[in-house]
mmCIF file of C-alpha atoms in Angstrom:
data_model
loop_
_atom_site.group_PDB
_atom_site.id
_atom_site.type_symbol
_atom_site.label_atom_id
_atom_site.label_comp_id
_atom_site.label_asym_id
_atom_site.label_seq_id
_atom_site.Cartn_x
_atom_site.Cartn_y
_atom_site.Cartn_z
ATOM 1 C CA MET A 1 57.822 -3.135 15.716
ATOM 2 C CA ILE A 2 57.050 -3.775 19.405
ATOM 3 C CA ARG A 3 55.538 -6.694 21.219
ATOM 4 C CA ALA A 4 51.838 -5.950 22.454
ATOM 5 C CA ALA A 5 49.302 -8.237 23.756
ATOM 6 C CA VAL A 6 46.392 -8.030 20.805
ATOM 7 C CA LEU A 7 42.710 -9.293 21.671
ATOM 8 C CA PRO A 8 41.577 -9.945 18.118
ATOM 9 C CA ALA A 9 37.858 -10.022 19.229
ATOM 10 C CA VAL A 10 35.473 -10.440 21.654
ATOM 11 C CA GLY A 11 35.782 -13.589 23.700
ATOM 12 C CA ALA A 12 38.795 -14.916 21.534
ATOM 13 C CA PRO A 13 41.848 -15.230 22.706
ATOM 14 C CA LEU A 14 44.929 -12.724 22.891
ATOM 15 C CA GLU A 15 47.376 -13.037 20.633
ATOM 16 C CA ILE A 16 51.147 -11.817 21.743
ATOM 17 C CA THR A 17 52.266 -10.334 18.728
ATOM 18 C CA GLY A 18 54.275 -7.428 17.318
ATOM 19 C CA ILE A 19 52.472 -4.276 16.452
ATOM 20 C CA GLU A 20 53.925 -1.273 14.339
ATOM 21 C CA LEU A 21 53.362 1.858 16.530
ATOM 22 C CA PRO A 22 53.950 5.091 14.946
ATOM 23 C CA GLU A 23 55.858 8.113 16.174
ATOM 24 C CA PRO A 24 53.528 10.718 18.251
ATOM 25 C CA GLY A 25 51.687 13.130 16.390
ATOM 26 C CA PRO A 26 50.469 17.149 18.296
ATOM 27 C CA GLY A 27 49.072 16.257 21.252
ATOM 28 C CA GLN A 28 50.812 12.674 22.270
ATOM 29 C CA VAL A 29 53.439 10.815 24.006
ATOM 30 C CA ARG A 30 55.455 7.744 23.356
ATOM 31 C CA ILE A 31 56.036 5.927 26.255
ATOM 32 C CA ARG A 32 58.077 2.934 26.976
ATOM 33 C CA LEU A 33 56.347 0.565 29.890
ATOM 34 C CA ALA A 34 57.938 -0.435 32.885
ATOM 35 C CA ALA A 35 55.538 -2.209 34.336
ATOM 36 C CA ALA A 36 51.834 -2.477 33.397
ATOM 37 C CA GLY A 37 49.198 -4.588 35.805
ATOM 38 C CA VAL A 38 46.549 -6.911 34.839
ATOM 39 C CA CYS A 39 43.329 -6.140 36.019
ATOM 40 C CA HIS A 40 39.624 -7.295 36.168
ATOM 41 C CA SER A 41 38.745 -4.989 33.542
ATOM 42 C CA ASP A 42 41.453 -5.984 30.758
ATOM 43 C CA LEU A 43 39.287 -9.435 31.308
ATOM 44 C CA SER A 44 35.863 -7.809 31.051
ATOM 45 C CA LEU A 45 37.121 -6.197 28.307
ATOM 46 C CA SER A 46 37.994 -9.739 27.019
ATOM 47 C CA ASN A 47 35.210 -11.095 27.564
ATOM 48 C CA GLY A 48 32.625 -8.070 26.272
ATOM 49 C CA THR A 49 31.278 -7.547 29.885
ATOM 50 C CA MET A 50 32.850 -4.097 28.807
ATOM 51 C CA ARG A 51 32.409 -3.173 25.414
ATOM 52 C CA VAL A 52 35.500 -1.148 23.530
ATOM 53 C CA PRO A 53 36.247 -1.038 19.540
ATOM 54 C CA VAL A 54 38.395 -4.454 18.741
ATOM 55 C CA PRO A 55 40.869 -5.696 17.347
ATOM 56 C CA ALA A 56 42.542 -3.477 20.705
ATOM 57 C CA VAL A 57 45.663 -3.495 22.700
ATOM 58 C CA LEU A 58 44.191 -4.170 25.657
ATOM 59 C CA GLY A 59 46.339 -3.087 29.405
ATOM 60 C CA HIS A 60 45.199 0.364 31.012
ATOM 61 C CA GLU A 61 47.170 0.563 34.674
ATOM 62 C CA GLY A 62 50.645 1.251 33.182
ATOM 63 C CA ALA A 63 53.833 3.251 34.414
ATOM 64 C CA GLY A 64 56.783 4.562 31.861
ATOM 65 C CA THR A 65 59.930 6.866 30.662
ATOM 66 C CA VAL A 66 58.755 9.243 27.805
ATOM 67 C CA VAL A 67 60.378 8.461 24.881
ATOM 68 C CA SER A 68 59.442 11.527 22.714
ATOM 69 C CA VAL A 69 56.821 13.911 22.533
ATOM 70 C CA GLY A 70 54.818 15.525 20.022
ATOM 71 C CA GLU A 71 54.195 19.256 18.974
ATOM 72 C CA GLY A 72 52.129 20.897 22.126
ATOM 73 C CA VAL A 73 52.734 18.511 24.897
ATOM 74 C CA THR A 74 54.780 20.757 27.543
ATOM 75 C CA HIS A 75 54.270 18.991 30.578
ATOM 76 C CA VAL A 76 56.220 15.873 30.006
ATOM 77 C CA ALA A 77 59.579 15.614 28.706
ATOM 78 C CA PRO A 78 62.094 12.533 27.599
ATOM 79 C CA GLY A 79 63.119 10.947 29.964
ATOM 80 C CA ASP A 80 60.530 11.869 32.380
ATOM 81 C CA GLY A 81 58.804 8.807 34.476
ATOM 82 C CA VAL A 82 55.399 8.686 34.253
ATOM 83 C CA VAL A 83 51.514 6.724 35.117
ATOM 84 C CA LEU A 84 48.756 6.194 32.822
ATOM 85 C CA ASN A 85 45.917 7.660 33.716
ATOM 86 C CA TRP A 86 43.659 5.886 31.080
ATOM 87 C CA ALA A 87 40.061 7.775 31.904
ATOM 88 C CA PRO A 88 41.595 11.456 31.164
ATOM 89 C CA SER A 89 38.367 14.290 31.608
ATOM 90 C CA CYS A 90 37.987 16.950 29.215
ATOM 91 C CA GLY A 91 37.119 19.855 31.148
ATOM 92 C CA ALA A 92 34.035 20.579 29.427
ATOM 93 C CA CYS A 93 30.821 18.561 29.952
ATOM 94 C CA HIS A 94 28.183 18.722 32.693
ATOM 95 C CA PRO A 95 30.228 16.040 34.790
ATOM 96 C CA CYS A 96 33.364 17.676 34.278
ATOM 97 C CA SER A 97 31.283 21.329 35.191
ATOM 98 C CA LEU A 98 30.457 19.598 38.715
ATOM 99 C CA GLY A 99 33.993 18.820 39.064
ATOM 100 C CA GLU A 100 32.684 15.111 39.274
ATOM 101 C CA VAL A 101 35.775 14.187 37.036
ATOM 102 C CA TRP A 102 35.936 10.730 36.844
ATOM 103 C CA LEU A 103 32.304 10.965 35.217
ATOM 104 C CA CYS A 104 33.568 12.617 32.701
ATOM 105 C CA VAL A 105 31.613 11.554 29.108
ATOM 106 C CA ASN A 106 34.274 12.085 26.464
ATOM 107 C CA ALA A 107 37.020 10.402 28.970
ATOM 108 C CA LEU A 108 36.796 6.873 26.731
ATOM 109 C CA ASN A 109 36.597 8.539 23.610
ATOM 110 C CA GLY A 110 40.250 7.456 22.627
ATOM 111 C CA ALA A 111 39.421 3.822 22.766
ATOM 112 C CA ALA A 112 38.158 4.550 19.442
ATOM 113 C CA ASN A 113 41.038 5.439 17.323
ATOM 114 C CA VAL A 114 43.323 3.944 15.200
ATOM 115 C CA HIS A 115 46.275 2.965 17.596
ATOM 116 C CA ALA A 116 48.782 1.030 15.723
ATOM 117 C CA ARG A 117 48.601 -1.353 13.177
ATOM 118 C CA ALA A 118 49.441 -5.239 13.135
ATOM 119 C CA ALA A 119 51.663 -6.680 11.278
ATOM 120 C CA ASP A 120 49.065 -7.707 8.310
ATOM 121 C CA GLY A 121 47.832 -4.452 8.184
ATOM 122 C CA ARG A 122 44.890 -4.689 10.333
ATOM 123 C CA ALA A 123 43.906 -0.998 12.598
ATOM 124 C CA LEU A 124 44.791 -1.920 16.065
ATOM 125 C CA HIS A 125 42.759 0.315 18.891
ATOM 126 C CA PRO A 126 43.716 1.307 21.787
ATOM 127 C CA GLY A 127 41.527 -0.821 25.160
ATOM 128 C CA LEU A 128 40.975 1.489 27.407
ATOM 129 C CA ASN A 129 42.828 4.676 25.921
ATOM 130 C CA VAL A 130 46.289 3.651 26.452
ATOM 131 C CA ALA A 131 47.165 0.276 25.687
ATOM 132 C CA ALA A 132 49.604 -0.869 28.375
ATOM 133 C CA PHE A 133 50.222 -4.096 27.294
ATOM 134 C CA ALA A 134 53.113 -3.228 24.813
ATOM 135 C CA GLU A 135 56.689 -2.049 25.347
ATOM 136 C CA GLU A 136 55.759 1.189 24.111
ATOM 137 C CA THR A 137 52.804 3.478 23.584
ATOM 138 C CA VAL A 138 51.470 6.320 22.109
ATOM 139 C CA VAL A 139 48.670 7.783 23.905
ATOM 140 C CA ALA A 140 46.904 11.953 24.265
ATOM 141 C CA ALA A 141 49.126 13.784 26.360
ATOM 142 C CA PRO A 142 46.029 13.980 29.517
ATOM 143 C CA CYS A 143 46.541 10.487 30.157
ATOM 144 C CA VAL A 144 50.292 11.137 31.243
ATOM 145 C CA LEU A 145 50.788 12.206 34.713
ATOM 146 C CA PRO A 146 54.441 12.552 36.182
ATOM 147 C CA VAL A 147 55.436 10.026 38.792
ATOM 148 C CA PRO A 148 55.260 11.254 42.241
ATOM 149 C CA GLU A 149 58.672 12.006 44.173
ATOM 150 C CA GLY A 150 60.062 8.716 45.742
ATOM 151 C CA VAL A 151 57.504 6.443 44.120
ATOM 152 C CA PRO A 152 59.869 3.164 42.228
ATOM 153 C CA LEU A 153 58.519 3.499 38.790
ATOM 154 C CA THR A 154 57.584 -0.065 38.040
ATOM 155 C CA ASP A 155 55.051 0.329 40.835
ATOM 156 C CA ALA A 156 53.473 3.315 40.358
ATOM 157 C CA ALA A 157 51.750 1.341 37.836
ATOM 158 C CA LEU A 158 49.195 0.203 40.628
ATOM 159 C CA LEU A 159 48.830 3.547 41.012
ATOM 160 C CA GLY A 160 47.049 3.978 37.720
ATOM 161 C CA CYS A 161 43.861 1.547 38.636
ATOM 162 C CA ALA A 162 44.399 -0.034 41.490
ATOM 163 C CA VAL A 163 45.364 2.438 44.144
ATOM 164 C CA LEU A 164 43.067 5.087 43.095
ATOM 165 C CA THR A 165 39.805 3.105 42.918
ATOM 166 C CA GLY A 166 40.909 1.683 46.261
ATOM 167 C CA TRP A 167 41.889 4.443 47.930
ATOM 168 C CA GLY A 168 38.946 6.354 46.405
ATOM 169 C CA ALA A 169 36.474 4.040 47.288
ATOM 170 C CA VAL A 170 37.364 4.166 50.581
ATOM 171 C CA HIS A 171 37.868 8.956 51.085
ATOM 172 C CA HIS A 172 35.419 9.828 48.537
ATOM 173 C CA ALA A 173 32.881 7.441 48.087
ATOM 174 C CA ALA A 174 32.299 5.557 51.447
ATOM 175 C CA ARG A 175 34.074 8.580 53.451
ATOM 176 C CA VAL A 176 35.350 6.329 56.282
ATOM 177 C CA ARG A 177 35.718 8.241 58.922
ATOM 178 C CA GLN A 178 38.484 7.409 61.991
ATOM 179 C CA GLY A 179 37.116 4.558 64.185
ATOM 180 C CA GLU A 180 34.228 3.207 62.183
ATOM 181 C CA THR A 181 33.756 -0.229 60.880
ATOM 182 C CA VAL A 182 34.223 -1.833 57.048
ATOM 183 C CA ALA A 183 34.185 -5.084 54.939
ATOM 184 C CA VAL A 184 35.501 -5.183 52.010
ATOM 185 C CA PHE A 185 34.184 -8.021 49.446
ATOM 186 C CA GLY A 186 37.265 -9.330 47.140
ATOM 187 C CA VAL A 187 40.857 -9.410 47.788
ATOM 188 C CA GLY A 188 42.561 -9.328 44.766
ATOM 189 C CA GLY A 189 44.227 -6.129 43.812
ATOM 190 C CA VAL A 190 41.655 -3.499 44.281
ATOM 191 C CA GLY A 191 40.548 -5.007 47.116
ATOM 192 C CA LEU A 192 43.941 -5.718 49.033
ATOM 193 C CA ALA A 193 44.241 -1.310 47.970
ATOM 194 C CA THR A 194 40.945 -0.625 49.914
ATOM 195 C CA LEU A 195 41.775 -2.452 52.914
ATOM 196 C CA GLN A 196 45.076 -0.473 53.127
ATOM 197 C CA ALA A 197 43.301 2.437 52.626
ATOM 198 C CA ALA A 198 40.633 2.031 55.167
ATOM 199 C CA ARG A 199 43.606 1.094 57.503
ATOM 200 C CA ILE A 200 45.262 4.538 57.211
ATOM 201 C CA ALA A 201 41.625 6.149 57.196
ATOM 202 C CA GLY A 202 41.777 4.571 60.947
ATOM 203 C CA ALA A 203 38.609 2.503 60.533
ATOM 204 C CA SER A 204 38.710 -0.019 64.065
ATOM 205 C CA THR A 205 37.379 -3.612 62.422
ATOM 206 C CA ILE A 206 38.155 -4.039 58.606
ATOM 207 C CA VAL A 207 36.462 -7.924 57.660
ATOM 208 C CA ALA A 208 37.990 -9.427 54.040
ATOM 209 C CA VAL A 209 35.828 -11.135 52.716
ATOM 210 C CA ASP A 210 36.663 -13.945 50.060
ATOM 211 C CA VAL A 211 35.961 -16.863 48.152
ATOM 212 C CA SER A 212 39.671 -18.411 48.466
ATOM 213 C CA PRO A 213 40.950 -18.687 52.264
ATOM 214 C CA GLU A 214 44.493 -18.405 51.091
ATOM 215 C CA LYS A 215 44.380 -15.279 50.626
ATOM 216 C CA GLU A 216 43.547 -14.873 54.351
ATOM 217 C CA GLU A 217 47.095 -13.909 55.494
ATOM 218 C CA LEU A 218 47.300 -11.320 52.017
ATOM 219 C CA ALA A 219 44.239 -9.539 53.275
ATOM 220 C CA ARG A 220 45.618 -9.376 57.578
ATOM 221 C CA ALA A 221 49.130 -7.240 55.981
ATOM 222 C CA ALA A 222 47.142 -4.912 54.138
ATOM 223 C CA GLY A 223 45.052 -3.930 57.263
ATOM 224 C CA ALA A 224 42.408 -6.624 57.560
ATOM 225 C CA THR A 225 41.625 -7.527 61.033
ATOM 226 C CA GLU A 226 38.945 -10.258 60.703
ATOM 227 C CA TYR A 227 38.775 -12.449 57.143
ATOM 228 C CA VAL A 228 35.311 -14.034 56.484
ATOM 229 C CA VAL A 229 35.602 -16.913 53.496
ATOM 230 C CA ALA A 230 32.786 -16.270 51.263
ATOM 231 C CA SER A 231 29.467 -18.588 52.048
ATOM 232 C CA GLU A 232 25.397 -18.147 52.371
ATOM 233 C CA THR A 233 26.188 -16.820 55.678
ATOM 234 C CA THR A 234 28.652 -13.970 54.816
ATOM 235 C CA ALA A 235 25.910 -11.579 56.269
ATOM 236 C CA ARG A 236 25.373 -12.936 59.452
ATOM 237 C CA GLU A 237 29.119 -13.712 60.054
ATOM 238 C CA ILE A 238 29.869 -10.007 59.711
ATOM 239 C CA ARG A 239 26.793 -8.438 62.031
ATOM 240 C CA LYS A 240 28.372 -11.018 64.737
ATOM 241 C CA LEU A 241 32.248 -9.662 64.238
ATOM 242 C CA THR A 242 30.589 -5.952 64.972
ATOM 243 C CA GLY A 243 28.317 -6.461 68.062
ATOM 244 C CA GLY A 244 25.514 -7.926 66.411
ATOM 245 C CA HIS A 245 24.339 -4.462 63.922
ATOM 246 C CA GLY A 246 26.977 -4.573 60.868
ATOM 247 C CA VAL A 247 29.583 -2.720 59.662
ATOM 248 C CA ASP A 248 29.439 0.714 59.140
ATOM 249 C CA VAL A 249 30.313 0.211 55.597
ATOM 250 C CA ALA A 250 30.632 -2.254 53.038
ATOM 251 C CA VAL A 251 32.505 -1.688 49.869
ATOM 252 C CA GLU A 252 32.156 -4.641 46.952
ATOM 253 C CA CYS A 253 35.143 -4.982 44.559
ATOM 254 C CA VAL A 254 33.791 -8.204 42.750
ATOM 255 C CA GLY A 255 30.841 -7.043 40.518
ATOM 256 C CA ARG A 256 28.704 -10.053 41.242
ATOM 257 C CA ALA A 257 24.613 -9.663 42.023
ATOM 258 C CA VAL A 258 24.679 -12.186 45.059
ATOM 259 C CA THR A 259 28.170 -9.995 46.083
ATOM 260 C CA ILE A 260 26.638 -6.670 45.780
ATOM 261 C CA ARG A 261 23.141 -8.059 47.911
ATOM 262 C CA THR A 262 25.229 -9.594 50.719
ATOM 263 C CA ALA A 263 27.710 -6.541 51.178
ATOM 264 C CA TRP A 264 24.108 -4.342 51.396
ATOM 265 C CA GLU A 265 22.695 -6.652 54.106
ATOM 266 C CA SER A 266 26.460 -7.079 55.972
ATOM 267 C CA THR A 267 25.954 -3.243 56.911
ATOM 268 C CA ARG A 268 24.039 -1.740 59.986
ATOM 269 C CA ARG A 269 20.798 0.093 59.836
ATOM 270 C CA GLY A 270 21.537 3.456 57.788
ATOM 271 C CA GLY A 271 25.217 1.703 56.610
ATOM 272 C CA ARG A 272 26.746 2.422 53.410
ATOM 273 C CA THR A 273 27.572 0.142 50.678
ATOM 274 C CA THR A 274 29.830 1.693 47.752
ATOM 275 C CA VAL A 275 29.953 -0.961 44.433
ATOM 276 C CA ILE A 276 33.717 -0.894 42.425
ATOM 277 C CA GLY A 277 33.324 -4.323 40.761
ATOM 278 C CA ILE A 278 31.915 -4.292 37.280
ATOM 279 C CA GLY A 279 29.586 -6.746 36.662
ATOM 280 C CA GLY A 280 27.598 -7.921 33.325
ATOM 281 C CA LYS A 281 24.233 -6.876 32.757
ATOM 282 C CA ASP A 282 22.551 -10.181 33.273
ATOM 283 C CA GLN A 283 23.433 -9.543 37.900
ATOM 284 C CA GLN A 284 20.211 -8.271 38.836
ATOM 285 C CA VAL A 285 20.317 -7.539 42.149
ATOM 286 C CA THR A 286 17.177 -6.601 43.860
ATOM 287 C CA PHE A 287 15.526 -5.789 46.807
ATOM 288 C CA ASN A 288 11.917 -4.845 48.078
ATOM 289 C CA ALA A 289 10.296 -1.236 48.899
ATOM 290 C CA LEU A 290 10.043 -2.158 53.022
ATOM 291 C CA GLU A 291 13.464 -3.499 53.456
ATOM 292 C CA ILE A 292 14.770 -0.075 51.666
ATOM 293 C CA PHE A 293 12.730 1.999 53.830
ATOM 294 C CA HIS A 294 13.122 -0.527 57.535
ATOM 295 C CA TRP A 295 17.004 -0.460 56.893
ATOM 296 C CA GLY A 296 17.897 3.178 55.807
ATOM 297 C CA ARG A 297 20.763 2.012 54.161
ATOM 298 C CA THR A 298 22.231 3.628 50.899
ATOM 299 C CA LEU A 299 23.916 2.062 48.157
ATOM 300 C CA ALA A 300 26.442 3.787 45.597
ATOM 301 C CA GLY A 301 28.958 2.935 42.315
ATOM 302 C CA CYS A 302 31.548 4.488 42.401
ATOM 303 C CA VAL A 303 33.411 4.754 39.170
ATOM 304 C CA TYR A 304 37.533 5.220 39.741
ATOM 305 C CA GLY A 305 37.584 5.868 42.425
ATOM 306 C CA ASN A 306 35.632 9.008 42.477
ATOM 307 C CA SER A 307 38.865 10.490 42.303
ATOM 308 C CA ASP A 308 40.529 13.284 40.294
ATOM 309 C CA PRO A 309 44.166 11.521 39.577
ATOM 310 C CA ALA A 310 46.442 14.666 39.391
ATOM 311 C CA VAL A 311 44.630 15.907 42.788
ATOM 312 C CA ASP A 312 44.857 12.176 44.715
ATOM 313 C CA LEU A 313 48.254 10.935 43.530
ATOM 314 C CA PRO A 314 50.076 13.813 45.601
ATOM 315 C CA VAL A 315 48.350 12.486 48.205
ATOM 316 C CA ILE A 316 48.574 8.964 47.794
ATOM 317 C CA ALA A 317 52.617 9.146 47.503
ATOM 318 C CA GLY A 318 53.061 11.013 50.744
ATOM 319 C CA HIS A 319 51.580 7.952 52.328
ATOM 320 C CA ILE A 320 54.023 5.435 50.686
ATOM 321 C CA ARG A 321 56.429 7.855 50.888
ATOM 322 C CA ASP A 322 55.757 7.508 54.936
ATOM 323 C CA GLY A 323 55.780 3.800 54.842
ATOM 324 C CA ARG A 324 51.719 3.956 55.358
ATOM 325 C CA PHE A 325 51.230 2.045 51.830
ATOM 326 C CA ASP A 326 52.640 -0.403 50.616
ATOM 327 C CA LEU A 327 52.027 -0.828 46.497
ATOM 328 C CA GLY A 328 54.444 -4.056 46.673
ATOM 329 C CA ALA A 329 52.014 -5.477 48.652
ATOM 330 C CA LEU A 330 49.962 -5.538 45.627
ATOM 331 C CA VAL A 331 51.630 -7.774 43.840
ATOM 332 C CA THR A 332 51.697 -11.453 44.433
ATOM 333 C CA GLU A 333 53.002 -12.194 40.422
ATOM 334 C CA ARG A 334 55.427 -10.367 38.239
ATOM 335 C CA ILE A 335 54.894 -11.906 34.942
ATOM 336 C CA THR A 336 55.730 -10.854 31.292
ATOM 337 C CA LEU A 337 54.222 -10.132 28.235
ATOM 338 C CA ASP A 338 53.573 -14.220 27.979
ATOM 339 C CA GLY A 339 52.002 -14.620 31.485
ATOM 340 C CA ILE A 340 49.640 -12.285 30.737
ATOM 341 C CA PRO A 341 46.983 -14.893 29.635
ATOM 342 C CA GLY A 342 48.170 -17.331 32.710
ATOM 343 C CA ALA A 343 46.895 -13.627 34.825
ATOM 344 C CA PHE A 344 43.409 -14.009 33.491
ATOM 345 C CA ASP A 345 42.937 -18.037 34.219
ATOM 346 C CA ALA A 346 44.170 -17.114 37.715
ATOM 347 C CA MET A 347 42.133 -13.678 38.050
ATOM 348 C CA LEU A 348 38.667 -16.244 36.806
ATOM 349 C CA ALA A 349 39.857 -18.912 39.327
ATOM 350 C CA GLY A 350 39.874 -16.400 42.140
ATOM 351 C CA LYS A 351 44.011 -16.427 42.808
ATOM 352 C CA GLY A 352 46.404 -14.316 44.011
ATOM 353 C CA GLY A 353 46.704 -10.250 44.218
ATOM 354 C CA ARG A 354 47.682 -8.096 41.876
ATOM 355 C CA ALA A 355 49.933 -9.883 38.434
ATOM 356 C CA LEU A 356 52.385 -7.033 37.133
ATOM 357 C CA VAL A 357 53.623 -6.806 33.877
ATOM 358 C CA VAL A 358 57.288 -5.967 34.091
ATOM 359 C CA PHE A 359 59.058 -4.865 30.571
#
């Protein structure tokens, strides 16, 4: 038996309880978790914004040590440090054939599998494939990548979602160029990673936007040159900070209709808005035909940072080793498994950056 955070049903409170985890079968890896980040996507799974089979062990951003491997697994061995990849690409579907591995149509097939058993015998599913809110987990081999050299194992958990998403939004989706101006909406874990990525990309003015005035220090430490407390005048304030034009690029990390619309309005004529945030179906964003023509702006979604983890992790690791990217700066609270419900409450209240479960 190991301890895990189980979602018994959509909308139900998490249960921190014992589960029975099987040994790895062919093509599987068993991992002892070192740490797992508490991401807003986990909250979206719990409240039904994103649908997965339940009951489920949540958690998709993690890192740990390989305990054992099943038949046919050769790229990792017991004792290796690994990062969990919650969206492994199949390499065979249409998006994968185009090189767009972040859009793999089969990436989340594993979420329907039986992952473990509750003490009462109930079958448990693996949330977003990897079930990282647990002392140990068993995952498919494509869901693990070796921890890059020089990256501490505990902090490496953040690479599995927040960092890849923020990095990729800047460098792949928005393609921020040296000297461009950037606004980042939402200063949580992903937003803080996005700010650091914009700084590394050479952005000149970097505006951080959040509902909480208390996050200004966090944002500036990550690279923000300006801080705006979200209000009805946010777009106007951002245009004022950029010579009346608006920013070249806005990155939305919240997933709310009003924030997406404000991010779009904050960009210059011809500007680019990239949406990272995952919103519900009820969040309807509207535009009229004339303004779309007149402003010439683009609005694009971004899945997992449009990243290929196998390619991007070594690049990001180089920036970490050289001191340009600070993983620890994303973390505002280190907790145990029992602290996850409280971390969910903090996210709902808009408090803090990333909470990190340390085992």
